[in-house]
Short mmCIF file of C-alpha atoms in Angstrom, two decimals:
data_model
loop_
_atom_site.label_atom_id
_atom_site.label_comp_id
_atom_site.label_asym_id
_atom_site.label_seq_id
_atom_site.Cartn_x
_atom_site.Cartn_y
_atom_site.Cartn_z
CA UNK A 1 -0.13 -22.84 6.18
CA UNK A 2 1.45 -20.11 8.24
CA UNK A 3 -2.02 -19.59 10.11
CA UNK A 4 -1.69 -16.02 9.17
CA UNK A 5 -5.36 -13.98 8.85
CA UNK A 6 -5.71 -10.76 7.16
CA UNK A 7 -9.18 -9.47 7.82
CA UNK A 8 -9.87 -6.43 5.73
CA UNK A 9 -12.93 -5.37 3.28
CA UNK A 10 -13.30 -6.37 -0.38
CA UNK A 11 -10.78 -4.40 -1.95
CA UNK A 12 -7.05 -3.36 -1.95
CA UNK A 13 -7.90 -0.45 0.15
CA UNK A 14 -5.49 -0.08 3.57
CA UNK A 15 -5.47 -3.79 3.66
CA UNK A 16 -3.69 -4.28 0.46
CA UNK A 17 0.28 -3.40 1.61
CA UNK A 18 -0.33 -6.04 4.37
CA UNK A 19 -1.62 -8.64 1.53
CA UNK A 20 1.75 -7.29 -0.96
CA UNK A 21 3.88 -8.03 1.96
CA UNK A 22 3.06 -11.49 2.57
CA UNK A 23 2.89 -12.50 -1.14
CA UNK A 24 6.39 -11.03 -1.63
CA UNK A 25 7.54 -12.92 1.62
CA UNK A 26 6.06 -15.94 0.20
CA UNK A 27 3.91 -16.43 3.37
CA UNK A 28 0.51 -18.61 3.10
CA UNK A 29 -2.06 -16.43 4.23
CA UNK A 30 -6.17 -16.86 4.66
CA UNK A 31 -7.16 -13.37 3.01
CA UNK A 32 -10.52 -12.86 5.16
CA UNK A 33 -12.56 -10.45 2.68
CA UNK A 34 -15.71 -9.29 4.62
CA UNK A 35 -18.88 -7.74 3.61
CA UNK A 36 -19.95 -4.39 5.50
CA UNK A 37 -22.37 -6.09 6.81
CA UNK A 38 -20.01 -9.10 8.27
CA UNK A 39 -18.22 -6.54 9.63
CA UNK A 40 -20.72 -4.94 11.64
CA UNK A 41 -22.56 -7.62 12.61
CA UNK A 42 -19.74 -10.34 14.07
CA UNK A 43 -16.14 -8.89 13.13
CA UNK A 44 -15.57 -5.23 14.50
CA UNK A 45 -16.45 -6.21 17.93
CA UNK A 46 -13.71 -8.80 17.85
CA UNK A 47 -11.59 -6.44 16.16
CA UNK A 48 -8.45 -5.24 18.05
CA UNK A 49 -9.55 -1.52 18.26
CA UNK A 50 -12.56 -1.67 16.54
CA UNK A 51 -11.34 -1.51 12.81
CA UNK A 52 -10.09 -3.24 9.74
CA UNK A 53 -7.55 -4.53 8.49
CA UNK A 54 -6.39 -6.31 11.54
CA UNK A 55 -4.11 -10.20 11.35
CA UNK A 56 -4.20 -13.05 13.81
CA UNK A 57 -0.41 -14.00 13.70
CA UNK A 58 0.73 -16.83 16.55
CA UNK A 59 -2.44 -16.61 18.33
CA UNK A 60 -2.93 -13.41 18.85
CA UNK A 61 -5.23 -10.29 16.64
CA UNK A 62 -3.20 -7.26 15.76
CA UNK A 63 -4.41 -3.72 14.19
CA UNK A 64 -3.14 -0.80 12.93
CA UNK A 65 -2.06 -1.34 8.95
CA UNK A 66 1.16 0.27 9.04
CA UNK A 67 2.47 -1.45 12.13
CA UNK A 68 1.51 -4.85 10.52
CA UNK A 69 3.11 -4.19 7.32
CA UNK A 70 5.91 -3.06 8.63
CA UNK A 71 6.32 -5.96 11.31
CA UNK A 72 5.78 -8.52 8.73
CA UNK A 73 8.19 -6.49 6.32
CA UNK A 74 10.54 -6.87 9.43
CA UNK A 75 9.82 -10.56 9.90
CA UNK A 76 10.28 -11.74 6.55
CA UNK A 77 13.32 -9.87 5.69
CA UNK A 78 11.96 -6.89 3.11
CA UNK A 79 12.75 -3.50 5.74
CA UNK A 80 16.21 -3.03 4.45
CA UNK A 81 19.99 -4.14 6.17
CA UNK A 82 20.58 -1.12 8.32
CA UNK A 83 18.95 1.42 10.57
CA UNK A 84 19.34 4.12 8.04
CA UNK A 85 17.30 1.84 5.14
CA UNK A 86 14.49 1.26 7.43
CA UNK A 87 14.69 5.14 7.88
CA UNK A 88 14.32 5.71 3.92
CA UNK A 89 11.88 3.16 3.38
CA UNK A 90 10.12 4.86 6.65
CA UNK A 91 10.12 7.54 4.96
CA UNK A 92 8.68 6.22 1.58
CA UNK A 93 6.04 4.72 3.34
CA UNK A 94 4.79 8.19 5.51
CA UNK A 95 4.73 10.10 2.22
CA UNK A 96 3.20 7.57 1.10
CA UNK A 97 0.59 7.64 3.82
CA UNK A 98 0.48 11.87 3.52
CA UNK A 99 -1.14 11.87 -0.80
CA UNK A 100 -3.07 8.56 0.25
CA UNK A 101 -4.87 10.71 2.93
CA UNK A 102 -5.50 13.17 0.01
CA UNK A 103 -6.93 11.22 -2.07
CA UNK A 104 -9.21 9.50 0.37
CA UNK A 105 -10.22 13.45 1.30
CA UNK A 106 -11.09 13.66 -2.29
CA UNK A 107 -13.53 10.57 -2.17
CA UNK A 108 -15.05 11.25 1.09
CA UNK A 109 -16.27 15.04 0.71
CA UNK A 110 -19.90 14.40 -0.43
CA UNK A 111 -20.01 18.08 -2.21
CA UNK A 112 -19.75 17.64 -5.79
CA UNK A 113 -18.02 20.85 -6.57
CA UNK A 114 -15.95 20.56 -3.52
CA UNK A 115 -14.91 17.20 -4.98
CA UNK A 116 -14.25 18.29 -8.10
CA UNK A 117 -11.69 21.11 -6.42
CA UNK A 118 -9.86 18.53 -4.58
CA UNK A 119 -9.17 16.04 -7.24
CA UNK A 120 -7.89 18.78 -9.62
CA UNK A 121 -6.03 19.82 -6.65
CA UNK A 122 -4.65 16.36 -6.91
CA UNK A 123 -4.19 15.70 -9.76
CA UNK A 124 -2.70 18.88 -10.93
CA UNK A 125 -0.40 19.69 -7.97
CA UNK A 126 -0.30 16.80 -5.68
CA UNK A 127 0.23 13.66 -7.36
CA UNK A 128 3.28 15.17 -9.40
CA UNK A 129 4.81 16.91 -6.89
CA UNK A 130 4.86 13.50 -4.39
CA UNK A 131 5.80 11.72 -7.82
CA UNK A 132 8.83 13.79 -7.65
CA UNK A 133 9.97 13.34 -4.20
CA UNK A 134 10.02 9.24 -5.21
CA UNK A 135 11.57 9.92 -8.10
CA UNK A 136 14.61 11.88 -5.77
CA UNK A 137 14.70 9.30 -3.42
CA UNK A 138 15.07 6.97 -6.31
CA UNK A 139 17.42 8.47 -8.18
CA UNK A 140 19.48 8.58 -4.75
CA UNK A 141 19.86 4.95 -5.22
CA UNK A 142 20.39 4.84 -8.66
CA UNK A 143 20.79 2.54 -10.92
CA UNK A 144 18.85 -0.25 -8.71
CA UNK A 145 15.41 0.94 -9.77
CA UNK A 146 14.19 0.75 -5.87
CA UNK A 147 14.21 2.57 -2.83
CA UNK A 148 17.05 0.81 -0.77
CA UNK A 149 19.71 -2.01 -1.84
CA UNK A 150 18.70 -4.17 -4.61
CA UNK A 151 15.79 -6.33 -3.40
CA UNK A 152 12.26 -5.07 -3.43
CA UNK A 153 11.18 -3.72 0.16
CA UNK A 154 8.25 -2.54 1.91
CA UNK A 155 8.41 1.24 0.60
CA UNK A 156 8.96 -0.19 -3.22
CA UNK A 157 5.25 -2.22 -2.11
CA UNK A 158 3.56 1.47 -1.08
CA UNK A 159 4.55 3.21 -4.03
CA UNK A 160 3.36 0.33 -6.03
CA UNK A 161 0.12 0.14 -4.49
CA UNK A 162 -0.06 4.06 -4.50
CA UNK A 163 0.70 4.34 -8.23
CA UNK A 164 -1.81 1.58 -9.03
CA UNK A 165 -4.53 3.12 -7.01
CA UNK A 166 -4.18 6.50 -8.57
CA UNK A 167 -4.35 5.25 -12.21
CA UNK A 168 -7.27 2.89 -10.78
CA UNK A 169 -9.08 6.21 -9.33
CA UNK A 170 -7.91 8.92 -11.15
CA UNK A 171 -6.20 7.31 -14.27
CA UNK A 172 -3.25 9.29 -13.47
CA UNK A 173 -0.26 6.99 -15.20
CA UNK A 174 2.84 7.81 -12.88
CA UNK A 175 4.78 5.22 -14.47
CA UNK A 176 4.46 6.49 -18.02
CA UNK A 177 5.08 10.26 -16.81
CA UNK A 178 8.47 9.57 -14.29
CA UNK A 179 10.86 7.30 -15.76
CA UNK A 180 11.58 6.14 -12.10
CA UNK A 181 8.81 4.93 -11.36
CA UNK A 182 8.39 3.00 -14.46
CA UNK A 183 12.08 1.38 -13.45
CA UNK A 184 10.10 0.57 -10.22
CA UNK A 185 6.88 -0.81 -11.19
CA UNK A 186 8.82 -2.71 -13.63
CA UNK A 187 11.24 -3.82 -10.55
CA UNK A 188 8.53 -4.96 -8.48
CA UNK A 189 6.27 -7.06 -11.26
CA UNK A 190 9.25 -8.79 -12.35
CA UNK A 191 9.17 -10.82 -8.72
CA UNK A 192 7.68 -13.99 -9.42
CA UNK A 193 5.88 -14.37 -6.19
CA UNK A 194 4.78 -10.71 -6.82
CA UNK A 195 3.91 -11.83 -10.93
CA UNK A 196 1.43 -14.53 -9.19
CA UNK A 197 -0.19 -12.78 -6.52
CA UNK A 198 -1.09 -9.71 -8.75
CA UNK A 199 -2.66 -12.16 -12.10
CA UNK A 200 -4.37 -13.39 -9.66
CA UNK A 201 -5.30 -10.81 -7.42
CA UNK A 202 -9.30 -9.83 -7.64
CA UNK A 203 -9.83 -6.85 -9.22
CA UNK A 204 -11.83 -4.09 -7.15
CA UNK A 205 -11.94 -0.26 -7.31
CA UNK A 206 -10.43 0.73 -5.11
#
Protein backbone atom coordinates (compact mmCIF):
# COMPACT_ATOMS: atom_id res chain seq x y z
CA UNK A 1 0.00 0.00 0.00
CA UNK A 2 1.11 3.53 -0.69
CA UNK A 3 -0.52 4.66 2.76
CA UNK A 4 -2.34 7.20 0.76
CA UNK A 5 -5.99 8.43 2.46
CA UNK A 6 -8.57 10.20 0.59
CA UNK A 7 -11.20 11.34 3.01
CA UNK A 8 -14.17 12.73 1.17
CA UNK A 9 -18.17 12.05 1.41
CA UNK A 10 -20.06 9.23 -0.32
CA UNK A 11 -20.00 10.27 -3.73
CA UNK A 12 -17.79 11.48 -6.68
CA UNK A 13 -18.47 14.98 -5.70
CA UNK A 14 -15.00 17.32 -5.34
CA UNK A 15 -13.35 14.25 -4.08
CA UNK A 16 -13.67 12.28 -7.20
CA UNK A 17 -10.59 13.99 -9.55
CA UNK A 18 -8.34 13.18 -6.50
CA UNK A 19 -9.74 9.36 -6.54
CA UNK A 20 -9.33 9.48 -10.93
CA UNK A 21 -5.86 10.59 -10.32
CA UNK A 22 -4.62 7.93 -8.24
CA UNK A 23 -6.39 5.09 -10.14
CA UNK A 24 -4.81 6.38 -13.39
CA UNK A 25 -1.37 6.61 -11.51
CA UNK A 26 -1.93 3.18 -10.39
CA UNK A 27 -1.45 4.27 -6.71
CA UNK A 28 -3.08 1.99 -3.79
CA UNK A 29 -5.20 4.20 -1.98
CA UNK A 30 -7.69 3.70 1.31
CA UNK A 31 -10.81 5.67 -0.18
CA UNK A 32 -12.20 6.95 3.36
CA UNK A 33 -16.07 7.48 2.43
CA UNK A 34 -17.70 9.21 5.49
CA UNK A 35 -21.19 9.70 6.57
CA UNK A 36 -22.32 13.44 7.41
CA UNK A 37 -22.56 12.49 10.50
CA UNK A 38 -18.79 10.93 10.76
CA UNK A 39 -17.85 13.97 9.53
CA UNK A 40 -19.18 16.16 12.03
CA UNK A 41 -18.79 14.26 14.82
CA UNK A 42 -14.82 12.99 14.65
CA UNK A 43 -13.41 14.03 11.07
CA UNK A 44 -13.80 17.90 10.34
CA UNK A 45 -12.08 18.81 13.45
CA UNK A 46 -9.08 16.83 12.33
CA UNK A 47 -9.53 18.11 9.00
CA UNK A 48 -6.77 20.40 7.61
CA UNK A 49 -9.02 23.55 7.30
CA UNK A 50 -12.05 22.24 8.36
CA UNK A 51 -13.34 20.50 5.09
CA UNK A 52 -13.44 17.53 2.83
CA UNK A 53 -11.79 16.00 0.68
CA UNK A 54 -8.50 16.22 2.38
CA UNK A 55 -5.32 13.04 1.94
CA UNK A 56 -2.79 11.94 4.49
CA UNK A 57 0.24 11.42 2.08
CA UNK A 58 3.86 10.65 4.02
CA UNK A 59 2.51 11.50 7.29
CA UNK A 60 1.09 14.43 6.92
CA UNK A 61 -3.11 15.68 6.11
CA UNK A 62 -3.46 17.95 3.14
CA UNK A 63 -6.72 19.99 1.83
CA UNK A 64 -7.78 21.89 -0.81
CA UNK A 65 -9.02 19.42 -3.92
CA UNK A 66 -7.37 21.11 -6.64
CA UNK A 67 -3.97 21.41 -5.03
CA UNK A 68 -4.10 17.61 -4.28
CA UNK A 69 -5.05 16.61 -7.64
CA UNK A 70 -2.81 18.50 -9.14
CA UNK A 71 0.23 17.52 -6.78
CA UNK A 72 -0.51 13.95 -7.20
CA UNK A 73 -1.02 14.59 -11.08
CA UNK A 74 2.56 16.13 -10.63
CA UNK A 75 3.88 13.20 -8.62
CA UNK A 76 2.83 10.47 -10.68
CA UNK A 77 3.70 11.86 -13.97
CA UNK A 78 0.02 12.88 -15.63
CA UNK A 79 0.60 17.20 -15.62
CA UNK A 80 2.13 17.21 -19.02
CA UNK A 81 6.24 17.53 -20.21
CA UNK A 82 6.58 21.27 -20.24
CA UNK A 83 5.60 24.46 -18.50
CA UNK A 84 3.30 25.42 -21.26
CA UNK A 85 1.20 21.78 -20.93
CA UNK A 86 0.75 22.26 -17.32
CA UNK A 87 -0.52 25.78 -18.44
CA UNK A 88 -3.25 24.13 -20.88
CA UNK A 89 -4.19 21.48 -18.69
CA UNK A 90 -4.33 24.49 -15.94
CA UNK A 91 -6.43 25.86 -17.88
CA UNK A 92 -8.77 22.82 -18.58
CA UNK A 93 -9.02 22.26 -15.13
CA UNK A 94 -10.17 26.22 -14.01
CA UNK A 95 -12.87 26.08 -16.68
CA UNK A 96 -13.50 23.21 -15.50
CA UNK A 97 -13.86 24.49 -11.97
CA UNK A 98 -15.92 27.89 -13.46
CA UNK A 99 -19.49 25.45 -15.06
CA UNK A 100 -18.85 23.05 -11.96
CA UNK A 101 -19.53 26.12 -9.70
CA UNK A 102 -22.68 26.59 -11.93
CA UNK A 103 -24.03 23.71 -11.61
CA UNK A 104 -23.54 23.36 -7.90
CA UNK A 105 -25.42 27.09 -7.90
CA UNK A 106 -28.13 25.29 -9.63
CA UNK A 107 -28.48 22.53 -6.84
CA UNK A 108 -28.01 24.70 -3.92
CA UNK A 109 -30.71 27.59 -4.55
CA UNK A 110 -33.65 26.12 -2.53
CA UNK A 111 -36.30 28.26 -4.77
CA UNK A 112 -37.95 26.02 -7.09
CA UNK A 113 -38.53 28.46 -9.84
CA UNK A 114 -35.23 30.02 -9.27
CA UNK A 115 -33.87 26.50 -9.82
CA UNK A 116 -35.61 25.82 -12.62
CA UNK A 117 -34.07 29.31 -14.27
CA UNK A 118 -30.64 28.28 -13.53
CA UNK A 119 -30.58 24.83 -14.90
CA UNK A 120 -32.18 25.99 -18.19
CA UNK A 121 -29.64 28.61 -17.96
CA UNK A 122 -27.33 25.67 -17.95
CA UNK A 123 -28.32 23.64 -19.86
CA UNK A 124 -29.28 25.84 -22.70
CA UNK A 125 -26.34 28.29 -22.69
CA UNK A 126 -23.74 27.08 -20.36
CA UNK A 127 -22.97 23.60 -20.77
CA UNK A 128 -22.59 24.05 -24.70
CA UNK A 129 -20.85 26.99 -24.75
CA UNK A 130 -17.95 25.45 -22.08
CA UNK A 131 -18.44 22.20 -24.33
CA UNK A 132 -17.09 24.30 -27.02
CA UNK A 133 -14.16 25.86 -25.49
CA UNK A 134 -12.93 21.88 -24.82
CA UNK A 135 -13.74 21.05 -27.96
CA UNK A 136 -11.12 24.21 -29.26
CA UNK A 137 -8.64 23.29 -26.98
CA UNK A 138 -8.99 19.82 -28.31
CA UNK A 139 -9.03 20.30 -31.64
CA UNK A 140 -5.68 22.40 -30.93
CA UNK A 141 -4.13 19.13 -30.32
CA UNK A 142 -5.64 17.25 -32.83
CA UNK A 143 -5.64 14.15 -33.80
CA UNK A 144 -4.58 12.80 -30.13
CA UNK A 145 -8.11 12.94 -28.77
CA UNK A 146 -6.71 14.74 -25.38
CA UNK A 147 -5.77 17.89 -24.07
CA UNK A 148 -1.85 17.75 -24.17
CA UNK A 149 0.65 15.04 -25.79
CA UNK A 150 -0.70 11.67 -26.13
CA UNK A 151 -1.16 10.22 -22.63
CA UNK A 152 -4.22 10.96 -20.58
CA UNK A 153 -3.55 13.91 -17.99
CA UNK A 154 -5.14 15.58 -15.21
CA UNK A 155 -7.38 18.08 -17.39
CA UNK A 156 -8.52 14.89 -19.74
CA UNK A 157 -9.66 13.45 -15.77
CA UNK A 158 -11.86 16.96 -15.13
CA UNK A 159 -13.56 16.94 -18.27
CA UNK A 160 -14.30 13.34 -17.76
CA UNK A 161 -15.64 13.72 -14.46
CA UNK A 162 -17.46 17.00 -15.61
CA UNK A 163 -19.13 15.32 -18.61
CA UNK A 164 -20.18 12.35 -16.46
CA UNK A 165 -21.62 14.48 -13.78
CA UNK A 166 -23.70 16.53 -16.12
CA UNK A 167 -25.33 13.52 -17.90
CA UNK A 168 -25.58 12.03 -14.18
CA UNK A 169 -27.47 15.44 -13.07
CA UNK A 170 -28.82 16.87 -15.93
CA UNK A 171 -28.68 14.00 -18.58
CA UNK A 172 -26.99 16.36 -20.79
CA UNK A 173 -24.85 13.77 -23.23
CA UNK A 174 -21.71 15.96 -24.19
CA UNK A 175 -20.12 13.10 -25.71
CA UNK A 176 -22.88 12.26 -28.15
CA UNK A 177 -23.38 16.13 -29.06
CA UNK A 178 -19.27 17.19 -29.60
CA UNK A 179 -17.42 14.71 -31.47
CA UNK A 180 -14.36 15.74 -29.27
CA UNK A 181 -15.40 14.87 -26.47
CA UNK A 182 -16.61 11.56 -27.51
CA UNK A 183 -12.73 11.06 -28.93
CA UNK A 184 -11.97 11.92 -25.22
CA UNK A 185 -14.21 9.95 -23.13
CA UNK A 186 -13.39 7.23 -25.42
CA UNK A 187 -9.47 8.14 -24.80
CA UNK A 188 -9.74 8.04 -21.22
CA UNK A 189 -12.01 4.60 -20.71
CA UNK A 190 -9.76 2.82 -22.92
CA UNK A 191 -6.91 3.03 -19.90
CA UNK A 192 -7.00 -0.14 -18.26
CA UNK A 193 -6.30 1.10 -14.83
CA UNK A 194 -9.01 3.75 -15.65
CA UNK A 195 -11.45 0.55 -17.29
CA UNK A 196 -11.08 -1.02 -13.56
CA UNK A 197 -11.48 1.73 -11.31
CA UNK A 198 -14.67 3.04 -13.09
CA UNK A 199 -16.62 -0.94 -13.32
CA UNK A 200 -15.94 -0.83 -10.17
CA UNK A 201 -16.44 2.46 -8.95
CA UNK A 202 -19.82 2.81 -6.60
CA UNK A 203 -22.35 4.44 -8.21
CA UNK A 204 -23.79 7.68 -6.40
CA UNK A 205 -25.60 10.82 -7.67
CA UNK A 206 -23.72 12.95 -7.65
Amino acid sequence: MSGIKVHYFDFRGRGEIVRLVLALAGQDFEDVRLSREEWAAKYKSAAPFGQMPYVEYKGKKYGQSKAISAFFANEFGLYGKSNLDRLRIDEVVFLVEDLFMIIVKAFLEQDDTKKAELVKKAVDDEFPKFCGFFCRLLRENSPKGVFVGREVTLADLCVHDLMYTILKTHQYDAAAKYPELQALKEKVEAHPRLQTYLANRKETPF
